Amino acid sequence: MTDSTIPTARLGADGPEVGVQGLGCMGMSFAYGPADAGESRATLERALELGVTLYDTADAYGAGENERFLSPFFKAHRDEVVIATKFALAVPPDDPTRRIIRNDPPYIRQAVEASLKRLDVDVIDLYYMHRRDVNVPIEETVGVMAELVREGKVKHLGLSEVTGTELRAAQGVHPIAAVQSEWSLFSRDIESGVVPTARDLGVTLVPYSPLGRGFLTGSFANADKDLTAGDFRRQQPRFTGENAAANVALLDPIRTVAEAHGASLGQVALAWVQQQARVHGLPVIPIPGTRKASRVEENVGAVTVELTAEELTLLEPIAQKVAGDRYADMTFTSAGRE
């Protein structure tokens, strides 16, 4: 594949222009089993060569280790990249294996300072609330985030896994540049409330796991059998047991479309997400994650795959047939509160 710069889209009304496909960096040091640091660094560099400029991490990914890992790359390319990180999943002092959701003002201020230090930057380009603590009014949480913007520690604000109602309330406090939620051929619950609200408010959608955590690429068929013990996908209902067996069959129409385009399964899945920008009338910037430069090249290639109306119709029923939820506990997702 020859080098090419992909098209761009804007984050929110006043945010930066970034490549229409970003890069999810979590798996480079967290959650998906053993990783090769050298290979991951090469992947970051290759992504930038191809026009990928939005890089997504979070303080919860390896208790800050993912931010530390990315810091040298960000420093080397500070003027070329847009750094997105998140707060809200805190580690209880008495149990480092757990995460609790915190949106309270003191914690937010503690979290942003820690992320700035680990990233070794003066300002975070896009700062997300990772998960919603329903015990803290979202107006209060976003109010503190807005203070960080005024103080020059953060440039733009984002929210993750919020409902349409929560997004509208947040926007009333401070402009929201992006909403990050799971959106793929397997996960479409955000289309009922979040997507139309984001469109009305001029907020960009940043889909995470647009490849169904790799399942839509055909890279594994059953998490228990195909993935290492440390891979968190073994804890997700739709990738194990009878659910996995049922869901593998749902790849058949994706395979049919892929063969027609001379594309991979993953490229068709990503092309579907990218085309939702036109379907729903708002900017959509998916952040597929990978550790391999070859996968970045493949993913970026999806930008040029145009699905026909007939192909979109063929793919339409898939999500309704998926067996199993995307998390064992859905209460902290927007779908759990809609």
Short mmCIF file of C-alpha atoms in Angstrom, two decimals:
data_model
loop_
_atom_site.label_atom_id
_atom_site.label_comp_id
_atom_site.label_asym_id
_atom_site.label_seq_id
_atom_site.Cartn_x
_atom_site.Cartn_y
_atom_site.Cartn_z
CA MET A 1 0.00 0.00 0.00
CA THR A 2 1.38 3.41 -0.96
CA ASP A 3 1.43 6.23 1.53
CA SER A 4 -1.64 8.46 1.43
CA THR A 5 -3.21 11.07 3.65
CA ILE A 6 -6.77 10.15 4.52
CA PRO A 7 -9.58 12.75 4.49
CA THR A 8 -10.17 14.79 7.63
CA ALA A 9 -13.13 15.70 9.80
CA ARG A 10 -13.56 18.17 12.64
CA LEU A 11 -13.99 17.30 16.30
CA GLY A 12 -17.08 19.25 17.28
CA ALA A 13 -17.85 22.77 16.12
CA ASP A 14 -14.52 24.33 17.06
CA GLY A 15 -12.15 21.40 17.53
CA PRO A 16 -9.19 20.36 15.40
CA GLU A 17 -9.34 18.68 12.03
CA VAL A 18 -8.15 15.08 12.33
CA GLY A 19 -7.96 12.09 10.04
CA VAL A 20 -11.37 10.47 9.54
CA GLN A 21 -9.93 7.38 11.21
CA GLY A 22 -8.10 7.52 14.52
CA LEU A 23 -6.14 4.91 16.45
CA GLY A 24 -7.20 3.22 19.67
CA CYS A 25 -4.02 2.62 21.65
CA MET A 26 -5.30 0.61 24.64
CA GLY A 27 -4.18 -2.78 23.38
CA MET A 28 -0.59 -1.67 22.90
CA SER A 29 0.05 -2.18 26.59
CA PHE A 30 -3.18 -3.37 28.18
CA ALA A 31 -6.09 -5.83 28.07
CA TYR A 32 -5.27 -7.91 24.97
CA GLY A 33 -2.51 -10.09 26.31
CA PRO A 34 1.26 -9.80 25.69
CA ALA A 35 2.41 -6.99 23.40
CA ASP A 36 5.67 -6.11 21.67
CA ALA A 37 6.64 -2.52 22.52
CA GLY A 38 8.86 -2.11 19.46
CA GLU A 39 6.13 -3.33 17.15
CA SER A 40 3.62 -0.99 18.76
CA ARG A 41 5.93 2.01 18.34
CA ALA A 42 6.37 1.17 14.66
CA THR A 43 2.58 0.98 14.37
CA LEU A 44 2.19 4.47 15.82
CA GLU A 45 4.69 5.87 13.33
CA ARG A 46 3.07 4.11 10.38
CA ALA A 47 -0.37 5.38 11.38
CA LEU A 48 0.90 8.95 11.36
CA GLU A 49 2.47 8.45 7.91
CA LEU A 50 -0.96 7.42 6.63
CA GLY A 51 -2.74 10.47 8.00
CA VAL A 52 -4.03 9.09 11.29
CA THR A 53 -3.73 12.00 13.73
CA LEU A 54 -6.17 11.23 16.60
CA TYR A 55 -4.61 8.90 19.20
CA ASP A 56 -6.81 7.57 21.99
CA THR A 57 -5.74 6.41 25.45
CA ALA A 58 -6.98 6.60 29.07
CA ASP A 59 -5.56 6.70 32.56
CA ALA A 60 -7.31 3.39 33.31
CA TYR A 61 -5.38 1.48 30.64
CA GLY A 62 -2.82 -0.32 32.74
CA ALA A 63 -3.10 2.17 35.62
CA GLY A 64 -1.42 4.88 33.57
CA GLU A 65 1.09 2.67 31.77
CA ASN A 66 -0.54 3.23 28.38
CA GLU A 67 -0.13 6.99 28.74
CA ARG A 68 3.51 6.54 29.73
CA PHE A 69 4.13 4.25 26.78
CA LEU A 70 2.68 6.77 24.32
CA SER A 71 4.48 9.79 25.78
CA PRO A 72 7.71 9.56 23.71
CA PHE A 73 5.75 9.27 20.46
CA PHE A 74 3.56 12.23 21.38
CA LYS A 75 6.57 14.35 22.31
CA ALA A 76 8.32 13.53 19.05
CA HIS A 77 5.25 14.54 17.02
CA ARG A 78 3.48 17.00 19.30
CA ASP A 79 2.44 19.41 16.55
CA GLU A 80 1.16 16.60 14.32
CA VAL A 81 -1.02 14.59 16.69
CA VAL A 82 -4.20 15.13 18.69
CA ILE A 83 -4.00 13.46 22.10
CA ALA A 84 -7.20 12.08 23.63
CA THR A 85 -7.23 10.62 27.11
CA LYS A 86 -9.85 9.99 29.78
CA PHE A 87 -10.63 10.00 33.50
CA ALA A 88 -13.29 8.33 35.69
CA LEU A 89 -12.18 4.73 36.33
CA ALA A 90 -10.35 4.92 39.64
CA VAL A 91 -8.41 2.18 41.43
CA PRO A 92 -9.62 1.56 45.00
CA PRO A 93 -6.68 1.65 47.46
CA ASP A 94 -7.74 -1.64 49.04
CA ASP A 95 -8.09 -3.58 45.77
CA PRO A 96 -5.87 -2.71 42.78
CA THR A 97 -7.73 -5.22 40.58
CA ARG A 98 -11.00 -3.27 40.73
CA ARG A 99 -12.21 -0.04 39.11
CA ILE A 100 -14.76 2.36 40.53
CA ILE A 101 -16.39 5.21 38.63
CA ARG A 102 -15.62 8.70 39.94
CA ASN A 103 -16.83 11.97 38.45
CA ASP A 104 -16.43 14.17 41.53
CA PRO A 105 -14.51 17.46 41.15
CA PRO A 106 -11.56 16.63 43.44
CA TYR A 107 -10.93 13.38 41.60
CA ILE A 108 -11.10 15.05 38.18
CA ARG A 109 -8.46 17.57 39.19
CA GLN A 110 -6.26 14.82 40.59
CA ALA A 111 -6.70 12.74 37.43
CA VAL A 112 -5.87 15.49 34.94
CA GLU A 113 -2.66 16.40 36.76
CA ALA A 114 -1.60 12.74 36.81
CA SER A 115 -2.32 12.32 33.09
CA LEU A 116 -0.45 15.50 32.18
CA LYS A 117 2.55 14.21 34.11
CA ARG A 118 2.50 10.73 32.57
CA LEU A 119 2.01 12.09 29.06
CA ASP A 120 4.64 14.75 29.75
CA VAL A 121 2.67 17.45 27.93
CA ASP A 122 1.43 20.91 28.92
CA VAL A 123 -2.11 20.43 27.64
CA ILE A 124 -4.42 17.56 26.68
CA ASP A 125 -6.14 18.09 23.33
CA LEU A 126 -9.32 16.11 24.06
CA TYR A 127 -10.25 15.10 27.60
CA TYR A 128 -13.06 12.57 28.04
CA MET A 129 -15.21 11.58 30.97
CA HIS A 130 -14.70 7.82 30.52
CA ARG A 131 -17.81 6.62 32.35
CA ARG A 132 -20.74 8.30 34.04
CA ASP A 133 -21.19 8.34 37.82
CA VAL A 134 -24.95 8.81 38.16
CA ASN A 135 -24.48 10.03 41.75
CA VAL A 136 -22.77 13.21 40.49
CA PRO A 137 -24.83 15.63 38.36
CA ILE A 138 -23.29 15.71 34.90
CA GLU A 139 -23.52 19.49 34.97
CA GLU A 140 -21.17 19.48 37.97
CA THR A 141 -18.71 17.13 36.28
CA VAL A 142 -18.64 19.10 33.02
CA GLY A 143 -18.41 22.33 35.00
CA VAL A 144 -15.09 21.19 36.47
CA MET A 145 -13.92 19.98 33.05
CA ALA A 146 -14.75 23.43 31.67
CA GLU A 147 -12.56 24.98 34.36
CA LEU A 148 -9.68 22.84 33.08
CA VAL A 149 -10.20 24.37 29.64
CA ARG A 150 -10.14 27.89 31.06
CA GLU A 151 -6.98 27.04 32.99
CA GLY A 152 -5.23 25.85 29.82
CA LYS A 153 -4.83 22.23 30.93
CA VAL A 154 -7.33 20.88 28.40
CA LYS A 155 -8.34 22.16 24.96
CA HIS A 156 -11.57 20.31 24.19
CA LEU A 157 -14.04 18.14 26.11
CA GLY A 158 -15.44 14.70 25.35
CA LEU A 159 -17.82 12.24 26.97
CA SER A 160 -17.96 8.45 26.72
CA GLU A 161 -20.97 6.15 27.05
CA VAL A 162 -23.47 8.92 27.81
CA THR A 163 -27.13 9.00 26.85
CA GLY A 164 -28.61 11.58 24.54
CA THR A 165 -30.21 13.33 27.51
CA GLU A 166 -26.90 13.44 29.38
CA LEU A 167 -25.13 14.79 26.31
CA ARG A 168 -27.67 17.60 25.95
CA ALA A 169 -27.32 18.53 29.64
CA ALA A 170 -23.52 18.57 29.32
CA GLN A 171 -23.65 20.72 26.20
CA GLY A 172 -25.63 23.27 28.20
CA VAL A 173 -22.59 23.77 30.42
CA HIS A 174 -19.74 23.73 27.89
CA PRO A 175 -19.34 22.72 24.23
CA ILE A 176 -18.68 19.01 23.83
CA ALA A 177 -16.40 18.15 20.91
CA ALA A 178 -16.86 14.37 20.82
CA VAL A 179 -18.85 11.49 22.21
CA GLN A 180 -17.12 8.13 22.32
CA SER A 181 -19.34 5.05 22.32
CA GLU A 182 -19.20 1.54 20.97
CA TRP A 183 -20.63 1.50 17.44
CA SER A 184 -20.24 -1.32 14.94
CA LEU A 185 -22.17 -3.84 12.89
CA PHE A 186 -22.59 -5.72 16.19
CA SER A 187 -23.42 -2.75 18.47
CA ARG A 188 -25.93 -0.15 17.34
CA ASP A 189 -27.82 0.87 20.48
CA ILE A 190 -26.54 4.47 20.31
CA GLU A 191 -28.52 5.13 17.14
CA SER A 192 -31.79 5.62 19.02
CA GLY A 193 -30.74 8.54 21.23
CA VAL A 194 -27.06 9.46 21.24
CA VAL A 195 -26.51 9.76 17.49
CA PRO A 196 -29.46 12.08 16.72
CA THR A 197 -28.63 14.23 19.73
CA ALA A 198 -24.99 14.51 18.67
CA ARG A 199 -26.09 15.47 15.16
CA ASP A 200 -28.43 18.17 16.50
CA LEU A 201 -25.72 19.60 18.76
CA GLY A 202 -22.83 19.45 16.30
CA VAL A 203 -20.92 16.82 18.28
CA THR A 204 -18.61 14.34 16.56
CA LEU A 205 -19.12 10.60 17.13
CA VAL A 206 -15.95 8.63 17.91
CA PRO A 207 -16.85 4.93 17.75
CA TYR A 208 -14.65 2.61 19.78
CA SER A 209 -14.43 -1.11 18.99
CA PRO A 210 -15.70 -0.56 15.43
CA LEU A 211 -14.28 -3.99 14.60
CA GLY A 212 -16.14 -5.70 17.42
CA ARG A 213 -12.85 -6.10 19.34
CA GLY A 214 -11.49 -8.11 16.44
CA PHE A 215 -14.40 -10.52 16.16
CA LEU A 216 -15.68 -8.82 13.00
CA THR A 217 -12.32 -9.36 11.31
CA GLY A 218 -12.54 -13.12 11.79
CA SER A 219 -9.31 -13.11 13.79
CA PHE A 220 -10.89 -15.28 16.49
CA ALA A 221 -14.07 -17.31 16.80
CA ASN A 222 -14.23 -18.19 20.49
CA ALA A 223 -12.42 -16.17 23.15
CA ASP A 224 -12.02 -19.10 25.54
CA LYS A 225 -10.32 -21.25 22.91
CA ASP A 226 -8.51 -18.72 20.75
CA LEU A 227 -7.26 -16.00 23.12
CA THR A 228 -4.67 -15.93 25.91
CA ALA A 229 -5.64 -16.04 29.57
CA GLY A 230 -4.95 -12.33 30.09
CA ASP A 231 -7.23 -11.18 27.28
CA PHE A 232 -10.25 -9.30 28.64
CA ARG A 233 -12.44 -10.41 25.73
CA ARG A 234 -12.76 -13.74 27.53
CA GLN A 235 -14.98 -11.89 30.01
CA GLN A 236 -17.37 -10.52 27.38
CA PRO A 237 -20.54 -12.59 26.88
CA ARG A 238 -20.81 -12.40 23.11
CA PHE A 239 -17.37 -13.90 22.50
CA THR A 240 -17.66 -17.11 24.51
CA GLY A 241 -19.63 -20.35 24.53
CA GLU A 242 -22.87 -20.67 22.58
CA ASN A 243 -23.00 -16.92 21.98
CA ALA A 244 -19.70 -17.01 20.10
CA ALA A 245 -20.84 -19.96 18.00
CA ALA A 246 -24.04 -18.13 17.03
CA ASN A 247 -22.25 -14.87 16.30
CA VAL A 248 -19.66 -16.42 14.00
CA ALA A 249 -22.47 -17.21 11.55
CA LEU A 250 -23.32 -13.49 11.42
CA LEU A 251 -20.05 -12.84 9.60
CA ASP A 252 -21.35 -14.51 6.43
CA PRO A 253 -22.98 -11.42 4.88
CA ILE A 254 -19.87 -9.38 5.75
CA ARG A 255 -17.80 -11.99 3.95
CA THR A 256 -20.08 -11.77 0.91
CA VAL A 257 -19.62 -8.00 0.70
CA ALA A 258 -15.87 -8.28 1.29
CA GLU A 259 -15.49 -10.70 -1.61
CA ALA A 260 -17.37 -8.33 -3.91
CA HIS A 261 -14.94 -5.51 -3.09
CA GLY A 262 -11.75 -7.55 -2.88
CA ALA A 263 -11.56 -6.33 0.71
CA SER A 264 -11.08 -7.91 4.11
CA LEU A 265 -13.87 -8.49 6.63
CA GLY A 266 -12.42 -5.75 8.79
CA GLN A 267 -12.39 -3.24 5.94
CA VAL A 268 -16.07 -3.84 5.27
CA ALA A 269 -16.91 -3.48 8.97
CA LEU A 270 -14.95 -0.22 9.15
CA ALA A 271 -16.40 1.06 5.88
CA TRP A 272 -19.88 0.52 7.33
CA VAL A 273 -19.00 2.63 10.38
CA GLN A 274 -17.38 5.34 8.26
CA GLN A 275 -20.46 5.54 6.01
CA GLN A 276 -22.70 6.19 9.02
CA ALA A 277 -21.44 9.77 8.74
CA ARG A 278 -23.54 10.15 5.59
CA VAL A 279 -26.38 7.95 6.79
CA HIS A 280 -26.89 10.00 9.97
CA GLY A 281 -25.49 13.36 8.90
CA LEU A 282 -22.70 13.94 11.40
CA PRO A 283 -18.90 13.52 11.59
CA VAL A 284 -17.86 9.97 12.51
CA ILE A 285 -14.23 9.17 13.39
CA PRO A 286 -13.78 5.51 14.42
CA ILE A 287 -10.73 4.52 16.45
CA PRO A 288 -9.92 0.89 15.63
CA GLY A 289 -7.17 -0.48 17.81
CA THR A 290 -4.22 -2.53 16.67
CA ARG A 291 -0.57 -3.23 17.48
CA LYS A 292 0.50 -4.04 13.94
CA ALA A 293 1.50 -1.61 11.18
CA SER A 294 0.05 -3.96 8.58
CA ARG A 295 -3.33 -3.76 10.31
CA VAL A 296 -3.21 0.04 10.32
CA GLU A 297 -2.60 -0.07 6.56
CA GLU A 298 -5.54 -2.43 6.15
CA ASN A 299 -7.80 -0.30 8.36
CA VAL A 300 -6.94 2.93 6.57
CA GLY A 301 -7.74 1.18 3.29
CA ALA A 302 -11.35 0.95 4.46
CA VAL A 303 -11.74 4.70 3.91
CA THR A 304 -11.93 4.09 0.16
CA VAL A 305 -14.41 1.19 0.34
CA GLU A 306 -17.85 2.44 -0.74
CA LEU A 307 -20.73 0.15 0.17
CA THR A 308 -23.77 0.17 -2.11
CA ALA A 309 -27.34 0.62 -0.91
CA GLU A 310 -27.93 -3.08 -1.54
CA GLU A 311 -24.88 -4.01 0.55
CA LEU A 312 -25.98 -1.76 3.40
CA THR A 313 -29.36 -3.49 3.29
CA LEU A 314 -27.67 -6.89 3.45
CA LEU A 315 -25.68 -5.84 6.53
CA GLU A 316 -28.58 -4.09 8.27
CA PRO A 317 -30.06 -7.09 10.20
CA ILE A 318 -26.79 -8.24 11.78
CA ALA A 319 -26.90 -6.25 15.02
CA GLN A 320 -30.39 -7.45 15.92
CA LYS A 321 -29.22 -11.06 15.75
CA VAL A 322 -26.14 -10.75 17.97
CA ALA A 323 -26.18 -13.11 20.95
CA GLY A 324 -24.94 -11.72 24.27
CA ASP A 325 -24.31 -8.22 25.61
CA ARG A 326 -21.11 -6.33 24.89
CA TYR A 327 -20.28 -6.29 28.62
CA ALA A 328 -21.23 -8.64 31.43
CA ASP A 329 -22.44 -5.56 33.33
CA MET A 330 -24.23 -3.06 31.07
CA THR A 331 -25.23 -0.65 33.83
CA PHE A 332 -22.29 1.68 33.18
CA THR A 333 -23.07 2.00 29.44
CA SER A 334 -25.43 4.47 27.82
CA ALA A 335 -27.66 1.57 26.78
CA GLY A 336 -28.01 0.62 30.44
CA ARG A 337 -29.50 4.07 31.20
CA GLU A 338 -31.52 4.86 28.06
#
